[in-house]
Coordinates of N, CA and C in Angstrom, one line a residue:
M1 N 70.9 112.0 61.2 CA 71.3 112.5 61.9 C 72.5 111.5 62.7
R2 N 71.6 111.1 62.5 CA 72.2 109.5 62.7 C 73.1 108.4 61.8
W3 N 72.7 108.1 60.7 CA 73.0 107.5 60.4 C 74.8 108.0 59.1
G4 N 74.7 109.6 59.6 CA 76.0 110.5 58.6 C 76.7 110.1 60.1
A5 N 77.3 109.7 61.4 CA 77.8 110.1 62.1 C 77.7 108.7 63.2
S6 N 78.4 107.8 61.6 CA 78.8 106.5 62.6 C 80.0 107.2 62.4
S7 N 80.8 105.6 63.7 CA 82.1 106.0 64.1 C 83.0 104.6 63.8
S8 N 83.9 104.6 64.4 CA 84.9 104.0 64.3 C 85.1 103.1 65.0
A9 N 84.0 103.5 66.1 CA 83.1 102.3 67.0 C 82.1 101.8 67.2
D10 N 80.8 102.2 66.0 CA 79.9 101.7 65.5 C 79.5 99.7 64.3
V11 N 80.3 99.4 65.0 CA 80.7 98.1 64.0 C 78.7 97.4 63.4
R12 N 77.6 97.5 63.9 CA 76.4 97.7 63.6 C 76.1 98.5 62.1
S13 N 76.1 99.5 61.8 CA 76.1 99.9 60.5 C 77.4 100.3 60.0
V14 N 77.1 100.0 58.4 CA 78.5 100.4 57.1 C 77.4 101.6 56.4
Q15 N 78.8 102.8 56.2 CA 78.3 103.5 55.1 C 78.8 103.3 53.1
S16 N 79.7 102.5 53.6 CA 79.9 101.8 52.3 C 79.0 102.1 51.6
P17 N 77.8 101.2 51.5 CA 76.4 101.3 50.8 C 76.0 101.9 49.8
F18 N 75.8 103.0 50.8 CA 75.3 103.5 50.7 C 75.9 105.5 49.7
R19 N 77.0 105.4 50.4 CA 78.2 105.6 49.5 C 78.5 105.5 47.8
S20 N 78.2 104.1 47.6 CA 79.3 103.5 46.4 C 78.1 104.2 45.2
G21 N 78.2 103.5 43.9 CA 77.4 103.9 42.7 C 77.6 102.2 42.5
V22 N 76.8 101.5 42.9 CA 76.9 99.9 42.6 C 76.1 99.1 43.4
D23 N 74.6 98.2 42.7 CA 74.2 97.2 43.3 C 74.7 96.4 44.2
I24 N 74.3 96.2 45.1 CA 75.5 95.2 46.1 C 74.6 94.2 46.1
E25 N 74.9 92.7 46.1 CA 74.2 91.9 46.2 C 74.9 91.3 48.3
D26 N 72.9 90.7 48.7 CA 73.4 90.2 50.0 C 75.2 90.2 50.3
Y27 N 75.6 88.9 50.1 CA 76.6 88.1 50.2 C 77.9 89.0 50.7
Q28 N 77.5 90.5 49.5 CA 78.9 91.5 48.8 C 79.7 91.8 50.4
L29 N 78.3 91.9 51.0 CA 78.4 93.1 52.9 C 78.9 92.0 54.1
D30 N 79.5 90.6 53.2 CA 80.2 90.4 54.2 C 81.2 90.7 54.6
P31 N 82.0 90.2 53.6 CA 83.2 90.9 54.2 C 83.6 92.1 54.7
V32 N 82.8 92.5 54.5 CA 82.7 94.5 54.9 C 82.2 94.8 56.6
V33 N 81.3 93.6 57.4 CA 80.6 93.4 58.5 C 82.1 93.1 59.2
R34 N 83.1 91.8 58.8 CA 84.0 91.1 58.8 C 85.1 92.0 59.3
A35 N 85.4 93.4 58.7 CA 86.7 94.0 58.8 C 86.2 95.0 59.3
I36 N 85.3 95.7 59.8 CA 84.7 96.4 61.2 C 84.9 95.8 61.9
Q37 N 85.3 94.0 62.1 CA 84.9 93.9 63.6 C 86.6 93.5 63.5
M38 N 87.3 93.8 63.0 CA 88.0 92.7 63.4 C 89.5 94.1 63.6
P39 N 90.8 93.7 64.8 CA 91.8 95.2 65.3 C 92.3 95.5 63.7
R40 N 92.9 94.7 63.4 CA 93.5 94.3 62.1 C 93.1 93.6 61.3
V41 N 92.8 94.3 59.9 CA 91.7 93.2 58.7 C 93.0 93.0 58.0
N42 N 92.4 91.5 57.8 CA 93.2 90.2 56.9 C 92.1 88.9 56.0
L43 N 92.0 90.0 55.2 CA 90.7 89.3 54.6 C 91.5 87.9 52.7
L44 N 90.8 87.6 52.7 CA 90.7 87.1 51.5 C 89.6 86.7 51.8
V45 N 89.8 87.7 49.9 CA 88.2 87.5 48.7 C 88.4 86.4 48.0
A46 N 87.8 85.2 48.3 CA 87.9 83.9 47.2 C 86.8 83.6 46.6
D47 N 86.1 84.7 46.5 CA 84.6 84.2 45.4 C 85.0 83.5 44.0
D48 N 84.0 82.9 43.7 CA 84.1 82.7 41.8 C 84.2 84.2 40.8
V49 N 84.6 83.5 39.3 CA 84.6 84.6 38.9 C 82.9 85.5 38.4
G50 N 83.0 86.7 38.5 CA 81.9 87.1 38.6 C 80.9 87.3 39.3
L51 N 81.8 87.5 40.6 CA 80.5 87.4 41.9 C 80.4 88.7 42.8
G52 N 81.9 89.6 42.0 CA 82.0 90.9 43.1 C 83.3 91.1 43.8
K53 N 83.9 90.2 43.6 CA 85.2 90.7 44.7 C 85.7 91.8 44.4
T54 N 85.8 93.4 43.4 CA 86.5 94.4 42.9 C 85.4 94.7 43.9
I55 N 83.8 94.6 44.0 CA 82.7 95.7 44.8 C 83.0 95.0 45.8
E56 N 83.2 94.4 46.8 CA 83.7 93.8 47.8 C 84.8 94.6 48.9
A57 N 86.2 94.0 48.0 CA 86.9 94.7 48.4 C 87.1 96.7 48.2
G58 N 86.0 96.6 47.1 CA 86.2 98.4 47.3 C 84.6 98.9 48.4
L59 N 83.8 98.6 48.9 CA 83.9 98.3 49.5 C 84.2 98.5 51.1
V60 N 85.4 97.5 51.0 CA 86.5 97.2 52.6 C 87.0 98.3 52.5
A61 N 87.5 99.0 51.3 CA 88.4 100.3 51.4 C 87.7 100.9 52.0
Q62 N 86.9 101.8 51.0 CA 85.7 102.9 51.1 C 85.7 102.7 53.1
E63 N 84.6 101.6 53.9 CA 84.4 101.5 55.0 C 85.6 102.0 55.0
L64 N 86.5 101.3 55.6 CA 88.1 101.8 56.7 C 88.8 102.9 56.3
I65 N 88.3 103.5 55.3 CA 88.7 104.8 54.6 C 87.6 106.3 55.4
L66 N 86.1 105.9 55.5 CA 85.1 106.4 56.2 C 85.1 106.4 57.4
R67 N 86.1 105.5 58.2 CA 86.2 105.1 59.4 C 87.1 105.9 59.9
Q68 N 88.2 106.1 59.0 CA 89.1 106.6 59.0 C 90.6 106.0 59.5
R69 N 90.5 104.4 59.6 CA 91.3 103.4 60.3 C 92.5 102.6 58.6
V70 N 92.0 103.3 58.0 CA 93.5 103.8 57.2 C 93.5 104.7 56.4
Q71 N 94.7 105.1 55.6 CA 95.0 106.1 54.6 C 95.6 105.5 53.8
R72 N 96.3 104.6 54.0 CA 97.3 104.2 52.3 C 96.5 102.9 52.6
I73 N 96.2 102.8 50.7 CA 95.6 101.3 49.7 C 96.3 100.8 48.8
L74 N 97.2 99.3 49.1 CA 97.9 99.2 47.7 C 96.8 98.5 47.0
I75 N 97.1 98.4 45.6 CA 96.4 97.0 45.2 C 97.2 96.0 44.1
I76 N 97.5 95.2 44.8 CA 98.4 94.3 43.9 C 97.8 93.4 42.9
C77 N 97.8 92.9 41.9 CA 97.1 92.4 41.0 C 98.0 92.1 39.3
P78 N 97.3 91.5 38.4 CA 98.6 91.5 37.5 C 97.8 92.6 36.4
S79 N 99.6 92.5 35.7 CA 99.4 94.1 35.0 C 97.8 93.9 33.9
S80 N 97.4 93.0 33.3 CA 96.0 93.0 32.8 C 95.7 93.9 33.5
L81 N 95.5 93.6 34.7 CA 94.3 93.8 35.6 C 94.1 95.1 36.4
Q82 N 95.7 96.4 35.8 CA 95.2 97.7 36.6 C 94.6 99.0 36.0
I83 N 94.8 98.9 35.1 CA 93.1 99.9 34.5 C 92.2 100.1 35.1
Q84 N 91.7 98.3 35.2 CA 90.3 97.8 35.0 C 90.1 98.2 36.5
W85 N 91.6 97.5 37.6 CA 91.0 98.5 38.7 C 90.5 100.0 39.0
Q86 N 91.8 100.6 38.3 CA 92.0 102.0 38.4 C 89.8 102.5 38.5
E87 N 89.8 102.4 37.0 CA 88.3 102.6 36.4 C 87.3 102.5 37.5
Q88 N 87.8 101.3 38.3 CA 86.2 100.6 38.9 C 86.2 101.3 40.4
M89 N 87.7 101.5 40.4 CA 87.2 102.0 42.3 C 86.9 103.3 41.8
R90 N 87.5 104.3 40.7 CA 87.4 105.4 41.1 C 85.7 105.8 40.7
D91 N 85.2 104.9 39.0 CA 84.0 104.8 39.2 C 82.7 104.7 40.2
K92 N 83.0 103.3 40.7 CA 81.8 102.5 41.9 C 82.1 103.3 43.3
F93 N 83.7 104.1 43.6 CA 83.5 104.0 44.4 C 83.6 105.6 45.1
G94 N 84.1 106.1 43.7 CA 84.4 107.9 44.0 C 86.3 107.6 44.4
L95 N 87.2 107.0 44.7 CA 88.3 106.4 45.1 C 89.5 106.7 44.1
E96 N 90.3 107.6 44.5 CA 91.4 107.7 42.7 C 92.0 107.1 43.3
F97 N 92.9 106.2 42.5 CA 94.4 105.1 42.9 C 95.4 105.6 41.5
R98 N 96.3 105.7 41.8 CA 97.6 105.6 40.7 C 98.5 104.5 40.4
I99 N 98.8 104.3 39.7 CA 99.4 102.8 39.5 C 101.0 103.4 39.4
V100 N 101.3 102.2 40.3 CA 103.0 102.6 41.0 C 104.0 101.4 38.5
N101 N 104.3 102.0 38.4 CA 105.2 100.8 37.3 C 105.7 101.6 37.7
R102 N 106.9 102.0 36.4 CA 108.4 101.9 36.2 C 107.6 103.9 35.4
D103 N 106.9 103.3 35.0 CA 106.9 105.3 34.1 C 106.7 106.2 35.7
L104 N 105.4 105.7 36.0 CA 105.9 106.4 37.6 C 106.2 107.0 38.5
M105 N 108.0 105.3 38.4 CA 108.9 106.2 39.0 C 109.2 107.4 38.5
R106 N 109.9 106.8 37.3 CA 111.1 107.7 36.6 C 110.4 109.2 36.5
D107 N 108.9 109.5 36.5 CA 108.3 110.9 36.3 C 108.9 111.3 37.9
L108 N 108.0 110.9 39.5 CA 108.6 111.1 40.5 C 110.2 111.3 40.7
R109 N 111.3 110.8 40.2 CA 112.1 110.7 40.7 C 112.7 111.8 39.9
R110 N 112.4 111.8 38.3 CA 112.6 113.9 37.3 C 111.7 114.5 38.4
N111 N 110.7 114.5 39.5 CA 109.8 116.1 39.9 C 110.5 116.2 41.8
R112 N 110.3 115.0 42.1 CA 110.9 115.3 43.0 C 112.1 114.4 44.1
G113 N 113.0 114.1 43.1 CA 113.9 113.4 43.7 C 114.4 112.3 43.7
L114 N 115.5 111.6 43.3 CA 116.2 110.5 43.7 C 115.9 109.6 44.4
H115 N 115.5 110.1 46.0 CA 115.0 109.4 47.3 C 113.8 108.9 47.8
V116 N 113.0 110.1 46.2 CA 110.9 109.9 46.3 C 110.9 108.3 46.4
N117 N 109.8 108.3 47.2 CA 109.6 106.7 47.2 C 108.0 106.2 47.0
P118 N 107.5 106.0 46.0 CA 106.2 106.3 45.5 C 105.8 105.5 46.3
W119 N 105.7 104.0 47.3 CA 104.9 103.8 48.1 C 104.0 104.2 49.2
T120 N 105.1 105.5 49.7 CA 104.5 106.4 50.5 C 104.0 107.5 50.1
H121 N 104.5 107.9 48.8 CA 104.1 108.9 48.0 C 102.4 109.4 48.0
F122 N 102.0 108.7 47.1 CA 100.5 108.8 47.3 C 99.8 108.2 48.3
P123 N 98.6 107.9 49.0 CA 97.6 107.4 49.9 C 97.4 106.2 49.0
R124 N 97.0 106.0 48.2 CA 95.9 104.7 46.9 C 96.8 104.8 45.4
L125 N 97.0 103.7 46.3 CA 98.4 102.7 44.5 C 97.4 101.6 44.4
I126 N 97.7 101.2 43.2 CA 97.9 100.3 42.2 C 99.1 99.6 41.8
S127 N 99.6 98.4 42.0 CA 100.7 97.7 42.0 C 100.6 96.7 41.1
S128 N 101.4 96.3 39.8 CA 101.1 94.8 39.0 C 102.1 93.8 40.5
I129 N 102.3 92.2 40.4 CA 102.9 91.7 41.0 C 104.1 91.4 40.3
D130 N 104.4 91.7 39.1 CA 105.7 91.5 37.9 C 106.0 92.7 39.1
F131 N 105.8 93.9 39.2 CA 106.9 95.5 39.5 C 106.3 95.0 40.7
L132 N 105.7 94.9 41.8 CA 106.9 94.7 42.6 C 107.9 94.0 43.4
K133 N 107.7 93.1 42.2 CA 109.3 91.4 42.5 C 110.6 91.7 42.5
R134 N 110.8 93.1 41.0 CA 111.4 93.2 40.4 C 112.5 94.1 41.9
D135 N 113.3 94.2 42.3 CA 114.3 94.8 43.0 C 114.6 95.9 43.5
R136 N 114.6 97.6 43.1 CA 114.3 98.8 43.4 C 112.8 98.5 43.9
P137 N 111.7 98.8 43.5 CA 110.5 98.7 43.9 C 110.1 97.9 45.3
L138 N 110.6 95.7 45.2 CA 110.8 95.7 46.2 C 111.4 96.4 47.3
R139 N 112.9 96.8 47.2 CA 112.8 97.5 48.7 C 112.9 98.8 48.5
L140 N 111.9 99.8 47.8 CA 111.0 100.7 48.7 C 110.2 100.2 48.8
F141 N 109.5 99.6 48.5 CA 108.5 98.5 48.9 C 108.4 98.0 50.7
R142 N 109.9 97.8 50.6 CA 110.2 96.6 52.2 C 110.4 98.6 53.1
E143 N 110.8 98.9 52.7 CA 111.2 100.8 53.2 C 110.2 101.5 54.0
A144 N 108.8 101.2 52.9 CA 108.2 101.7 53.6 C 107.0 101.2 54.6
L145 N 106.5 99.7 55.3 CA 106.0 99.1 55.7 C 107.1 99.3 57.5
P146 N 106.3 99.3 58.4 CA 106.5 99.7 59.8 C 107.4 98.6 60.1
S147 N 108.6 98.6 60.8 CA 109.4 98.3 61.5 C 109.1 97.3 62.4
E148 N 109.9 95.6 62.3 CA 109.4 94.9 63.1 C 109.1 95.6 64.8
G149 N 109.4 96.5 65.0 CA 109.8 97.1 66.4 C 108.4 97.8 66.7
E150 N 108.2 98.5 65.5 CA 107.2 99.7 65.5 C 105.5 98.6 65.9
S151 N 104.7 100.4 66.1 CA 103.5 99.4 65.9 C 103.0 100.1 65.4
H152 N 101.4 100.0 64.7 CA 100.1 99.6 64.0 C 99.5 100.7 64.1
Q153 N 99.5 102.1 63.7 CA 98.9 103.0 64.1 C 97.8 102.9 62.7
A154 N 96.4 104.1 63.3 CA 95.7 103.4 62.3 C 95.6 103.8 61.0
G155 N 96.4 104.9 60.6 CA 97.1 105.9 59.3 C 98.3 105.1 58.8
E156 N 99.0 104.1 59.4 CA 99.6 103.1 59.0 C 99.3 101.9 58.4
I157 N 99.4 101.2 58.8 CA 98.4 99.9 58.1 C 98.6 100.0 56.0
M158 N 98.5 99.0 55.8 CA 98.3 99.2 54.8 C 98.1 97.8 54.0
P159 N 95.9 98.0 54.2 CA 96.1 97.3 53.7 C 96.5 96.3 51.8
L160 N 97.1 95.0 52.6 CA 96.7 94.3 50.0 C 95.9 93.9 49.8
I161 N 95.6 94.3 48.5 CA 94.0 94.0 48.5 C 94.5 93.1 46.8
L162 N 94.6 91.4 46.7 CA 94.9 90.4 46.4 C 94.3 89.9 45.1
N163 N 94.6 90.5 43.4 CA 93.2 90.0 42.5 C 94.3 89.6 41.9
A164 N 94.9 87.5 42.2 CA 95.2 86.5 40.9 C 94.7 86.4 40.1
P165 N 95.3 85.9 39.0 CA 94.5 84.5 38.1 C 94.1 83.2 38.8
Q166 N 92.9 82.8 38.6 CA 92.5 82.0 38.5 C 93.1 80.5 39.4
Q167 N 94.4 80.7 38.3 CA 95.5 79.0 38.8 C 96.2 79.3 39.6
F168 N 96.3 80.8 40.5 CA 97.5 80.8 41.8 C 96.2 81.1 43.0
V169 N 94.4 80.8 42.9 CA 93.4 80.9 44.6 C 93.3 79.4 44.3

């Protein structure tokens, strides 16, 4: 009963390892523990190749969702890794992500109108670095972010998880 009643105020217990479908190493829990102790999560995970950065990011995302500290998540990665991220988040954590690209933007405009903003339309998104740098997607993304004067509420925080190629880290 106590395990199922974890609250956002309880920083001693985490639920995400028990709700994921992965074998977790001890060091992969460190980002989760750090994240739940931060008033506003701001992490950089820069482990070597093959040490489980995707698992660490998924654990953090899942824990923040379970604690209702975040509603929207954006994963920014190279375009060659978008499908991999989408499959890993779905298969290992049960989190469905939409890939924001030109095709999704076109479909949304046809079905929902010209002024639809994909960054606010779906709760969990994946985008490539190159797509996000384009004029229209970047402008719509900036519109989705809170203004400088606005305070951040738990549901409005949009953490960015960046998976850059090795030469950029």
